[in-house]
Every structure is written in structure tokens, then in C-alpha cells.
Amino acid sequence: ASHPLNDVWYAILADNLSGEVQAAHLHNAELGMNGEVVVALNNIEQGNDNGVRIEGSNATEITSEVGGLFVNDKLYVNMHTEA
């Protein structure tokens, strides 16, 4: 199946977190710096042992600017836990 070029599908797995994930985002920043939220990540599934899986698509939020940040290593994932 073909997908539009602005569709971004993601699957993020994490474990040993400090608590349940309340929100997750893609942020824009250079390595080691804090950055602004550019895309909210949805479909958070809590697992056992403080693990989480986040999977889905955010086509409506992906612009050419965000795509450029991605290919130039200017994005990072931040998971916000309740702890």
C-alpha cells in the first residue's frame, strides 16, 4: 500500500521508566538541548514493569518543516511520566 509523503508511522518502545507515561512528544532541539514540542504522539499503551509502547501516525501534524528537522537529526522523543 502506498502512503502520502507526509504520513509518518512510528513505534516507540521504552522500559524501566519512573512511572506511567502521561504524554509523549517530538521536540525540536540540538543534541543535549531542550526544545519546543513540535508533534504530540498518541496511542500510548502502558505495559508491565514500567514499560510503554507508543504507535500510530500523526500525518496532520507533519509539515515539510518537521520533515526537515527529522532528516537533519533535530528531533527527539520525550515521554512525560507521572513520577
Backbone as numpy.savetxt, mean C-alpha at the origin, in Angstrom:
# Nx Ny Nz CAx CAy CAz Cx Cy Cz
-6.49 -12.04 -19.64 -7.33 -10.85 -19.64 -6.46 -9.61 -19.64
-6.87 -8.60 -20.35 -6.08 -7.37 -20.35 -6.69 -6.40 -19.34
-5.83 -5.54 -18.80 -6.25 -4.55 -17.82 -5.79 -3.18 -18.30
-6.54 -2.14 -17.99 -6.08 -0.79 -18.35 -4.73 -0.49 -17.71
-3.95 0.37 -18.33 -2.62 0.67 -17.82 -2.64 1.37 -16.48
-3.76 1.95 -16.08 -3.79 2.61 -14.78 -4.27 1.68 -13.66
-4.53 0.41 -13.97 -4.87 -0.56 -12.93 -3.62 -1.03 -12.23
-3.62 -0.96 -10.93 -2.52 -1.52 -10.14 -3.11 -2.54 -9.19
-2.67 -3.77 -9.33 -3.09 -4.85 -8.44 -1.97 -5.10 -7.47
-2.31 -5.30 -6.23 -1.28 -5.50 -5.22 -1.68 -6.62 -4.26
-0.67 -7.25 -3.70 -0.82 -8.22 -2.62 0.36 -7.98 -1.68
0.06 -7.59 -0.47 1.09 -7.28 0.52 0.88 -8.19 1.71
1.91 -8.88 2.11 1.87 -9.75 3.28 2.83 -9.22 4.33
2.42 -9.23 5.58 3.29 -8.80 6.67 2.97 -9.63 7.89
3.97 -9.85 8.73 3.72 -10.56 9.98 4.53 -9.94 11.10
4.30 -10.42 12.31 4.97 -9.92 13.51 4.73 -8.42 13.72
3.54 -7.96 13.39 3.19 -6.56 13.59 2.82 -6.33 15.06
2.78 -5.08 15.48 2.52 -4.75 16.88 1.04 -4.86 17.24
0.16 -5.05 16.27 -1.27 -5.18 16.51 -2.00 -5.27 15.19
-3.34 -5.25 15.25 -4.14 -5.31 14.03 -3.94 -4.05 13.20
-3.92 -4.23 11.89 -3.75 -3.09 10.98 -5.08 -2.35 10.85
-5.04 -1.06 11.13 -6.23 -0.22 11.04 -6.33 0.46 9.67
-5.20 0.74 9.06 -5.17 1.39 7.75 -3.80 1.12 7.11
-3.77 1.21 5.79 -2.51 1.05 5.06 -2.53 1.99 3.86
-1.36 2.54 3.55 -1.26 3.55 2.49 0.05 3.40 1.73
0.07 3.94 0.51 1.31 4.20 -0.20 1.66 5.66 0.08
2.90 5.89 0.48 3.39 7.23 0.77 4.45 7.60 -0.25
4.63 8.88 -0.50 5.62 9.41 -1.42 6.77 10.01 -0.63
7.97 9.42 -0.77 9.15 9.98 -0.10 10.40 9.28 -0.57
11.51 9.97 -0.39 12.82 9.37 -0.62 13.08 8.33 0.47
13.97 7.39 0.21 14.34 6.37 1.18 14.75 7.00 2.50
14.15 6.54 3.60 14.49 7.02 4.93 13.76 8.26 5.38
12.88 8.79 4.52 12.14 10.01 4.85 10.66 9.69 5.02
9.94 10.57 5.74 8.49 10.45 5.85 7.85 11.18 4.68
6.75 10.62 4.17 6.09 11.24 3.04 4.59 11.29 3.18
3.97 12.03 2.28 2.52 12.18 2.30 1.85 10.94 1.73
0.61 10.69 2.15 -0.19 9.58 1.62 -0.60 9.93 0.19
-0.39 8.99 -0.75 -0.83 9.21 -2.12 -1.90 8.22 -2.55
-1.94 7.03 -1.93 -2.96 6.03 -2.26 -3.31 5.26 -0.99
-4.61 5.16 -0.70 -5.08 4.31 0.41 -5.20 2.88 -0.11
-4.73 1.91 0.68 -4.84 0.50 0.31 -6.01 -0.11 1.07
-6.84 -0.86 0.36 -8.05 -1.42 0.94 -7.98 -2.93 1.05
-9.05 -3.53 1.53 -9.20 -4.98 1.63 -8.17 -5.60 2.57
-8.12 -5.08 3.78 -7.19 -5.59 4.80 -7.81 -6.82 5.45
-7.09 -7.94 5.41 -7.53 -9.17 6.06 -6.56 -9.48 7.19
-7.06 -9.44 8.42 -6.22 -9.76 9.57 -6.00 -11.26 9.61
-4.80 -11.67 10.01 -4.47 -13.08 10.13 -4.11 -13.43 11.56
-3.56 -14.60 11.73 -3.11 -15.04 13.04 -1.72 -14.49 13.34
-1.33 -14.48 14.61 0.02 -14.08 15.02 0.39 -12.69 14.49
-0.56 -11.76 14.57 -0.32 -10.38 14.12 0.17 -10.31 12.68
-0.42 -11.13 11.82 -0.13 -11.08 10.39 -1.26 -10.40 9.66
-0.99 -9.98 8.44 -2.01 -9.28 7.65 -1.77 -9.55 6.16
-2.86 -9.53 5.40 -2.80 -9.61 3.95 -3.65 -8.46 3.42
-3.11 -7.71 2.51 -3.82 -6.61 1.88 -3.77 -6.87 0.38
-4.94 -6.97 -0.25 -4.96 -7.34 -1.67 -6.09 -6.59 -2.36
-5.85 -6.13 -3.56 -6.90 -5.47 -4.31 -6.37 -4.61 -5.43
-7.16 -3.62 -5.80 -6.81 -2.71 -6.89 -7.30 -1.32 -6.53
-6.53 -0.33 -6.87 -6.89 1.07 -6.63 -6.82 1.86 -7.91
-7.44 1.37 -8.95 -7.32 2.00 -10.27 -7.75 3.46 -10.25
-8.76 3.81 -9.46 -9.25 5.18 -9.48 -8.26 6.17 -8.88
-7.31 5.69 -8.07 -6.36 6.58 -7.43 -5.00 6.61 -8.12
-4.81 5.76 -9.12 -3.51 5.69 -9.78 -3.50 6.67 -10.96
-2.68 7.67 -10.84 -2.52 8.66 -11.90 -1.15 8.47 -12.54
-0.87 9.18 -13.61 0.45 9.08 -14.22 1.52 9.58 -13.25
1.17 10.54 -12.39 2.13 11.02 -11.39 2.48 9.92 -10.40
1.47 9.20 -9.90 1.73 8.10 -8.96 2.51 6.99 -9.66
2.17 6.70 -10.91 2.91 5.70 -11.67 4.38 6.07 -11.80
4.65 7.34 -12.04 6.03 7.82 -12.12 6.77 7.67 -10.80
6.08 7.93 -9.70 6.69 7.75 -8.37 7.06 6.29 -8.16
6.17 5.39 -8.59 6.41 3.96 -8.43 7.65 3.51 -9.20
7.73 3.85 -10.47 8.86 3.39 -11.28 10.18 4.04 -10.88
10.12 5.16 -10.16 11.33 5.83 -9.70 11.63 5.59 -8.23
11.04 4.51 -7.66 11.29 4.12 -6.26 11.02 5.25 -5.27
9.93 5.95 -5.45 9.58 7.06 -4.56 8.34 6.76 -3.71
7.92 5.48 -3.64 6.76 5.09 -2.85 7.16 4.06 -1.81
6.49 4.10 -0.67 6.65 3.03 0.32 5.30 2.74 0.95
5.15 1.52 1.50 3.92 1.10 2.16 4.05 1.38 3.64
2.99 1.93 4.22 2.92 2.15 5.66 1.65 1.50 6.16
1.79 0.61 7.16 0.65 -0.04 7.80 0.51 0.54 9.20
-0.66 1.07 9.48 -0.92 1.68 10.78 -1.62 0.66 11.68
-1.00 0.31 12.80 -1.61 -0.64 13.72 -2.25 0.08 14.89
-3.08 -0.65 15.63 -3.75 -0.05 16.78 -2.80 0.14 17.95
-1.70 -0.58 17.95 -0.73 -0.48 19.07 0.20 0.70 18.90
